[in-house]
PDB file of C-alpha atoms in Angstrom:
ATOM      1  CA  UNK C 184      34.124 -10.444 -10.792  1.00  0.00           C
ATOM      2  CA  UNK C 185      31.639 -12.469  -8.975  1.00  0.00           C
ATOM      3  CA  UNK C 186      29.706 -15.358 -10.235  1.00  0.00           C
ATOM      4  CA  UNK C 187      26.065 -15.261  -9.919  1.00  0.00           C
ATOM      5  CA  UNK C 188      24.531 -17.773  -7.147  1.00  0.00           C
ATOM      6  CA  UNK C 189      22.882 -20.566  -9.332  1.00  0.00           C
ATOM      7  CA  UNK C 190      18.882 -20.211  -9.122  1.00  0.00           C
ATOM      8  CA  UNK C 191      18.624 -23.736  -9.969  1.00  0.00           C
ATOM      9  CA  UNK C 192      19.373 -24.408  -5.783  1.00  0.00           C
ATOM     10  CA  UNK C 193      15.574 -23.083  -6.152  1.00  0.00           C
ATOM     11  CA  UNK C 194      13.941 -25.211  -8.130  1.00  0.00           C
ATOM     12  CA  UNK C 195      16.283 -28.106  -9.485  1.00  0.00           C
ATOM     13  CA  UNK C 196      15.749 -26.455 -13.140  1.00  0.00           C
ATOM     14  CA  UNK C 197      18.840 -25.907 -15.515  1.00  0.00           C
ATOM     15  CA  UNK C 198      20.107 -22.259 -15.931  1.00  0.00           C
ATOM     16  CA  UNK C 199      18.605 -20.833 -18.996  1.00  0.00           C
ATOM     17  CA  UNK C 200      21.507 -21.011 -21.739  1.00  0.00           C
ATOM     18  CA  UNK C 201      22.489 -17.558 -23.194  1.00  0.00           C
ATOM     19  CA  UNK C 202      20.389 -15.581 -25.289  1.00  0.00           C
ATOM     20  CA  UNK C 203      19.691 -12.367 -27.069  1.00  0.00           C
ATOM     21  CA  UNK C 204      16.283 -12.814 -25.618  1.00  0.00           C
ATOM     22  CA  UNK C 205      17.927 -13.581 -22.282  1.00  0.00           C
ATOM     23  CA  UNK C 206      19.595 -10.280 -22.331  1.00  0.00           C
ATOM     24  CA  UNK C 207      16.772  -8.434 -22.759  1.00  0.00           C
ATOM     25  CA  UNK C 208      14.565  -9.624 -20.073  1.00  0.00           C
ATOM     26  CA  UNK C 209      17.579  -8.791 -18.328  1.00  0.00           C
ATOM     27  CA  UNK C 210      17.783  -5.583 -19.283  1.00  0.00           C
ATOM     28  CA  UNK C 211      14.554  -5.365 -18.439  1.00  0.00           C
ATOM     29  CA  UNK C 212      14.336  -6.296 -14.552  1.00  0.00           C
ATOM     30  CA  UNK C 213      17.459  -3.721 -14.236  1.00  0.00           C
ATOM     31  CA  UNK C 214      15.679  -1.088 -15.782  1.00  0.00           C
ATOM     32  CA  UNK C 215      12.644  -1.306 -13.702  1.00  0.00           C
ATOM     33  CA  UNK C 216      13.042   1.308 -10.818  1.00  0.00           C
ATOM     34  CA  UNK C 217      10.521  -0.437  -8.363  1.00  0.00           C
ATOM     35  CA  UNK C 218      12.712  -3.580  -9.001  1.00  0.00           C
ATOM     36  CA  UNK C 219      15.738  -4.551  -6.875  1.00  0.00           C
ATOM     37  CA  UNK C 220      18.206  -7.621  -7.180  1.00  0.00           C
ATOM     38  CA  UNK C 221      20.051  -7.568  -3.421  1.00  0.00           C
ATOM     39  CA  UNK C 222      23.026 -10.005  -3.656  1.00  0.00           C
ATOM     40  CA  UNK C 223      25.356 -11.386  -0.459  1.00  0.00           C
ATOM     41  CA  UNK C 224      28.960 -12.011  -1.536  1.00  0.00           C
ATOM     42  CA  UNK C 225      31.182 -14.134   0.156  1.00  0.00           C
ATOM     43  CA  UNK C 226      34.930 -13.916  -0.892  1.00  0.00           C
ATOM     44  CA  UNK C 227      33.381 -12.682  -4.227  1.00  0.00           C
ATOM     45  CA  UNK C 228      31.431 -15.367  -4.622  1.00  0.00           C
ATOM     46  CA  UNK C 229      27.659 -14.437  -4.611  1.00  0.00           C
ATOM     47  CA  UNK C 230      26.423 -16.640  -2.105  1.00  0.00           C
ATOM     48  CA  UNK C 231      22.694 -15.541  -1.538  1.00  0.00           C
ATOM     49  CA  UNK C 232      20.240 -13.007  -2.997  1.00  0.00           C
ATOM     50  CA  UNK C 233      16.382 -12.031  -2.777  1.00  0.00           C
ATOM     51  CA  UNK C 234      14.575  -9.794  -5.593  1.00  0.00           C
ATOM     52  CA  UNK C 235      12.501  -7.177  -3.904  1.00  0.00           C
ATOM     53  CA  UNK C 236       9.620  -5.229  -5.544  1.00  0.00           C
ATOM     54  CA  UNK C 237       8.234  -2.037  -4.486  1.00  0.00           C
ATOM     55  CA  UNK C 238       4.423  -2.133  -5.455  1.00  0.00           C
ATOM     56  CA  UNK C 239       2.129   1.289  -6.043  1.00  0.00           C
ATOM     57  CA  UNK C 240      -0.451   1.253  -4.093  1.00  0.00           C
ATOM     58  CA  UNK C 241      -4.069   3.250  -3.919  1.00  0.00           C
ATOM     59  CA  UNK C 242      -4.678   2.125   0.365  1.00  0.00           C
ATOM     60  CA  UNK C 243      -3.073   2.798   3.324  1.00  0.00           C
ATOM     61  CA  UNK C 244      -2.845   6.519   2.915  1.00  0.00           C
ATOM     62  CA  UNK C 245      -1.512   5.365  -0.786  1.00  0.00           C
ATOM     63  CA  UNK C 246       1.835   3.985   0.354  1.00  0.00           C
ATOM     64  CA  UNK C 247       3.915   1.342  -1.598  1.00  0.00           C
ATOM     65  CA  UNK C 248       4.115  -2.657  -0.216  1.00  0.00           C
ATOM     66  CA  UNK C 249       7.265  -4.804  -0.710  1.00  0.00           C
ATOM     67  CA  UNK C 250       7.146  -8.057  -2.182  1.00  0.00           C
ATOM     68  CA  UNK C 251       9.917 -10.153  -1.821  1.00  0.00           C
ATOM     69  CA  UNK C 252      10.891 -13.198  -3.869  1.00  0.00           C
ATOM     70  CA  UNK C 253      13.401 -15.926  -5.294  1.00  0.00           C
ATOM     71  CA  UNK C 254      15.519 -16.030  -2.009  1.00  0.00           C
ATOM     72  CA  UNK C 255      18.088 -18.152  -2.456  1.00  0.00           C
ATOM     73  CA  UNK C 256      21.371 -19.282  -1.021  1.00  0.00           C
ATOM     74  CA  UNK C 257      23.835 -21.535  -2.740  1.00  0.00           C
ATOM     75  CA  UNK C 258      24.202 -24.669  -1.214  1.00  0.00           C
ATOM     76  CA  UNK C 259      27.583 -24.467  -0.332  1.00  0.00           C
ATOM     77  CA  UNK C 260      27.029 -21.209   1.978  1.00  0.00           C
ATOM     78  CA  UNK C 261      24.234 -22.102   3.596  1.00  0.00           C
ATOM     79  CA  UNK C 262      23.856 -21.252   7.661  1.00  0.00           C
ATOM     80  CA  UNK C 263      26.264 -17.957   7.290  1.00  0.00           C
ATOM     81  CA  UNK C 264      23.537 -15.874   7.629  1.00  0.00           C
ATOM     82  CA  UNK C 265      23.395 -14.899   3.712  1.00  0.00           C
ATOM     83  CA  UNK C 266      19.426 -14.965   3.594  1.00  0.00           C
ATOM     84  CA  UNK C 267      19.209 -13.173   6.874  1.00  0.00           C
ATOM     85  CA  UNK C 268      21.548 -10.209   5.019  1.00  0.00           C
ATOM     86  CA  UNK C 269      19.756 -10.084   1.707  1.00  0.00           C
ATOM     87  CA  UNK C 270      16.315  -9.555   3.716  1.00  0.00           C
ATOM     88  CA  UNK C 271      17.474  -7.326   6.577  1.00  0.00           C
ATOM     89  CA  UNK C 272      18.846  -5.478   3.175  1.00  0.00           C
ATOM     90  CA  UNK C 273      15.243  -5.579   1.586  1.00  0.00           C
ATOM     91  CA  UNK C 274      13.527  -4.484   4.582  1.00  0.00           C
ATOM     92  CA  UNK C 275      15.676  -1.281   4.680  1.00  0.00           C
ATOM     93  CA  UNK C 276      14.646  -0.387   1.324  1.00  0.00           C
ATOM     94  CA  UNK C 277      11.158  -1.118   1.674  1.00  0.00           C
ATOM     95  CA  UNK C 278      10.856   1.129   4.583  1.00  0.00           C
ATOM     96  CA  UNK C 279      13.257   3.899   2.371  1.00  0.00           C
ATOM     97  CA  UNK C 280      10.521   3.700  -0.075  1.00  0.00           C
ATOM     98  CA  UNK C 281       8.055   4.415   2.858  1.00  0.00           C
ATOM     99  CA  UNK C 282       6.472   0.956   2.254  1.00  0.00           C
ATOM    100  CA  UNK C 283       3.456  -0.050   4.871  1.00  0.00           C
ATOM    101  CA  UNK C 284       4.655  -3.878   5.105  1.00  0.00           C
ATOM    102  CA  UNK C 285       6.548  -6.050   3.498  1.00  0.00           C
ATOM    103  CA  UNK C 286       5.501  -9.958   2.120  1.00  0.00           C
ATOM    104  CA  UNK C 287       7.082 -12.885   0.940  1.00  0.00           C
ATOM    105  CA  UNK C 288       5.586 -16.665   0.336  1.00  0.00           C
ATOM    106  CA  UNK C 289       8.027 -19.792   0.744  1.00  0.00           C
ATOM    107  CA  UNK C 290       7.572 -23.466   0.009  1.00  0.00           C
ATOM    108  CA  UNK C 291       6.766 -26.156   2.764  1.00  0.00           C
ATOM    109  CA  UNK C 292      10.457 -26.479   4.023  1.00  0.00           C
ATOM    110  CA  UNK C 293      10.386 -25.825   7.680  1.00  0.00           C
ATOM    111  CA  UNK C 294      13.788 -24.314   7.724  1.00  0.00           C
ATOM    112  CA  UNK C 295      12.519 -22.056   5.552  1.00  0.00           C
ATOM    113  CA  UNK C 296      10.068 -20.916   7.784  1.00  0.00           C
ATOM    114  CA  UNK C 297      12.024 -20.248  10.872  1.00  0.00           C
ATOM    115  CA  UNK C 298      14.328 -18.006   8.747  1.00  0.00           C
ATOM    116  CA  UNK C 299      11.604 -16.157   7.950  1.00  0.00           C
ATOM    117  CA  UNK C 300      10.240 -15.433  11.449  1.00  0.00           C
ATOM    118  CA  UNK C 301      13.479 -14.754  12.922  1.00  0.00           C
ATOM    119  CA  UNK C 302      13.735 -12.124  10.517  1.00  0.00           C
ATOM    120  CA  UNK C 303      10.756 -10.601  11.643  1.00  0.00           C
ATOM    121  CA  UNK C 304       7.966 -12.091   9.493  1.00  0.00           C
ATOM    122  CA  UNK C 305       4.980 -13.800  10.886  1.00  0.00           C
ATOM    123  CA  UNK C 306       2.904 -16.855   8.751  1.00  0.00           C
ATOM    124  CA  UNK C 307      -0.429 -15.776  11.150  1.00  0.00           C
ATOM    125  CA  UNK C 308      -1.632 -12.426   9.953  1.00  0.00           C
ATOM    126  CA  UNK C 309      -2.675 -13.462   6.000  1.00  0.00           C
ATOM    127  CA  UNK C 310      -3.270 -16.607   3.821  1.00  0.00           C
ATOM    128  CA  UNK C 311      -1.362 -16.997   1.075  1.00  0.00           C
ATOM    129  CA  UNK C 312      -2.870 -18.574  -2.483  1.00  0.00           C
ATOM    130  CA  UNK C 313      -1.231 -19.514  -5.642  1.00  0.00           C
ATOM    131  CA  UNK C 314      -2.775 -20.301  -8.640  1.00  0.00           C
ATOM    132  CA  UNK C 315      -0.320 -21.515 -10.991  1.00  0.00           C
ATOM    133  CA  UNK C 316      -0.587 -20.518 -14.907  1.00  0.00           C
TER     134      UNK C 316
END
């Protein structure tokens, strides 16, 4: 069985330590149909992975938008085009789901950012803001 790609590479946080509580937000996020968890294995090893979100919507003739976040790839399989597969993944769902676009937001790192256009999104068409709670 594969092991799951550590999300601390996100954020330099600690995993969470096992919990009943745990489990159940768990249970949760798998149980949620507009909710997806795409992973890229290499040699069973989980390697990269996005979370995609299909969001109702009451404009553009009432179709759903994607939101994509927590992309992540672990350190040691970086540049093997893992985040490049978990988003060309997403966008096929999204546009299953007959979604009218598809956003993400990323942090500062440049790197990040030309990932993210060569997979076909642009940083010109909205502004993104966070308020943090």
């Amino acid at each position: 069985m594969a092991r799951c790609c550590p999300y601390t590479a996100l954020h330099d946080e600690p995993a969470p330590p096992p919990s009943n509580e745990l489990d159940h937000l768990w249970a949760g996020i798998m149980a949620d149909p507009n909710r997806y968890i795409i992973l890229a294995e290499i040699e069973r090893e989980v390697a990269g992975s996005c979370e995609l979100i299909i969001v109702p919507n009451l404009t553009h003739g009432q179709r759903p938008y994607g939101l994509i976040e927590n992309v992540v790839t672990g350190p040691d399989f970086r540049r093997k085009g893992c985040a490049s597969a978990v988003l060309n993944y997403a966008r096929g769902i999204a546009a299953e789901q007959n979604c009218y676009k598809l956003m993400l937001m990323t942090g500062g790192r440049d790197g990040n950012h030309a990932l993210y256009e060569k997979a076909g999104f642009n940083r010109h068409d909205k502004t993104a803001f966070v308020q943090w709670l």
